[in-house]
mmCIF file of C-alpha atoms in Angstrom:
data_model
loop_
_atom_site.group_PDB
_atom_site.id
_atom_site.type_symbol
_atom_site.label_atom_id
_atom_site.label_comp_id
_atom_site.label_asym_id
_atom_site.label_seq_id
_atom_site.Cartn_x
_atom_site.Cartn_y
_atom_site.Cartn_z
ATOM 1 C CA MET S 78 63.593 104.300 55.517
ATOM 2 C CA SER S 79 64.384 107.670 57.039
ATOM 3 C CA LEU S 80 62.913 110.973 55.952
ATOM 4 C CA GLU S 81 63.666 114.368 57.469
ATOM 5 C CA ILE S 82 62.173 117.690 56.451
ATOM 6 C CA THR S 83 64.315 120.485 57.837
ATOM 7 C CA SER S 84 63.037 123.857 58.995
ATOM 8 C CA ASP S 85 64.583 125.515 55.921
ATOM 9 C CA GLY S 86 62.586 123.287 53.524
ATOM 10 C CA ARG S 87 65.157 120.645 52.663
ATOM 11 C CA LEU S 88 64.539 116.931 52.453
ATOM 12 C CA GLU S 89 66.993 114.349 53.746
ATOM 13 C CA TYR S 90 65.910 110.881 52.594
ATOM 14 C CA GLU S 91 67.416 107.402 52.701
ATOM 15 C CA ARG S 92 65.847 104.042 51.917
ATOM 16 C CA ARG S 93 67.485 100.627 51.976
ATOM 17 C CA ALA S 94 66.208 97.590 50.094
ATOM 18 C CA GLY S 95 68.498 94.625 50.557
ATOM 19 C CA SER S 96 71.987 95.789 49.636
ATOM 20 C CA ALA S 97 70.760 98.794 47.608
ATOM 21 C CA THR S 98 70.502 102.252 49.164
ATOM 22 C CA THR S 99 68.674 105.223 47.679
ATOM 23 C CA SER S 100 69.305 108.656 49.138
ATOM 24 C CA LEU S 101 68.360 112.230 48.342
ATOM 25 C CA SER S 102 69.356 115.530 49.896
ATOM 26 C CA ALA S 103 67.500 118.311 48.097
ATOM 27 C CA PRO S 104 65.107 121.203 48.576
ATOM 28 C CA ILE S 105 61.370 120.618 48.541
ATOM 29 C CA LYS S 106 60.102 122.210 45.343
ATOM 30 C CA SER S 107 56.339 121.923 45.728
ATOM 31 C CA PHE S 108 53.370 120.304 47.402
ATOM 32 C CA ASP S 109 50.449 118.688 45.573
ATOM 33 C CA ARG S 110 47.694 118.005 48.115
ATOM 34 C CA ASP S 111 49.474 115.733 50.642
ATOM 35 C CA ASP S 112 52.265 114.678 48.243
ATOM 36 C CA PHE S 113 55.481 116.651 47.821
ATOM 37 C CA VAL S 114 58.210 117.009 45.207
ATOM 38 C CA ALA S 115 61.912 117.367 46.035
ATOM 39 C CA GLY S 116 64.884 117.877 43.759
ATOM 40 C CA VAL S 117 66.883 120.288 41.675
ATOM 41 C CA TRP S 118 65.983 121.555 38.219
ATOM 42 C CA PHE S 119 64.364 118.707 36.263
ATOM 43 C CA LEU S 120 65.817 115.969 38.506
ATOM 44 C CA THR S 121 62.925 115.574 40.923
ATOM 45 C CA THR S 122 61.240 112.874 42.943
ATOM 46 C CA THR S 123 57.606 112.821 44.035
ATOM 47 C CA PHE S 124 56.878 111.404 47.477
ATOM 48 C CA GLU S 125 53.357 110.009 47.726
ATOM 49 C CA VAL S 126 51.785 110.554 51.140
ATOM 50 C CA GLN S 127 49.117 107.937 51.794
ATOM 51 C CA ARG S 128 48.471 109.177 55.364
ATOM 52 C CA PRO S 129 49.493 112.702 56.357
ATOM 53 C CA PRO S 130 51.080 113.363 59.758
ATOM 54 C CA HIS S 131 48.752 112.389 62.584
ATOM 55 C CA ARG S 132 48.856 111.518 66.272
ATOM 56 C CA ASP S 133 48.817 107.841 67.208
ATOM 57 C CA GLY S 134 48.836 107.854 70.999
ATOM 58 C CA PRO S 135 51.970 109.747 72.039
ATOM 59 C CA ASP S 136 53.616 109.363 68.597
ATOM 60 C CA TRP S 137 53.399 111.341 65.364
ATOM 61 C CA LYS S 138 53.119 109.060 62.333
ATOM 62 C CA MET S 139 52.650 109.337 58.581
ATOM 63 C CA MET S 140 52.739 106.957 55.618
ATOM 64 C CA VAL S 141 54.962 107.868 52.660
ATOM 65 C CA ASP S 142 55.466 105.658 49.602
ATOM 66 C CA GLY S 143 53.787 102.772 51.432
ATOM 67 C CA VAL S 144 56.025 102.968 54.519
ATOM 68 C CA GLU S 145 54.702 104.031 57.913
ATOM 69 C CA LEU S 146 57.098 106.485 59.533
ATOM 70 C CA THR S 147 57.221 107.480 63.199
ATOM 71 C CA ARG S 148 58.701 110.806 64.270
ATOM 72 C CA VAL S 149 61.809 110.515 66.446
ATOM 73 C CA HIS S 150 63.303 113.381 68.436
#
């Protein structure tokens, strides 16, 4: 899974499960506590943040939709 939030508020997302790939490139529409919603018009997806961004040693990590993500530069 890869998830990028750009400085202009867009989301670039891709997740692979076996041979299936889900991707989304859309603006972030809103935040609800730690969760966020991305999409256009009524076609939206909510990303559930179980652990917001935090330091883990030298790394920044967060958990989204049950997947722990580590920031890469």
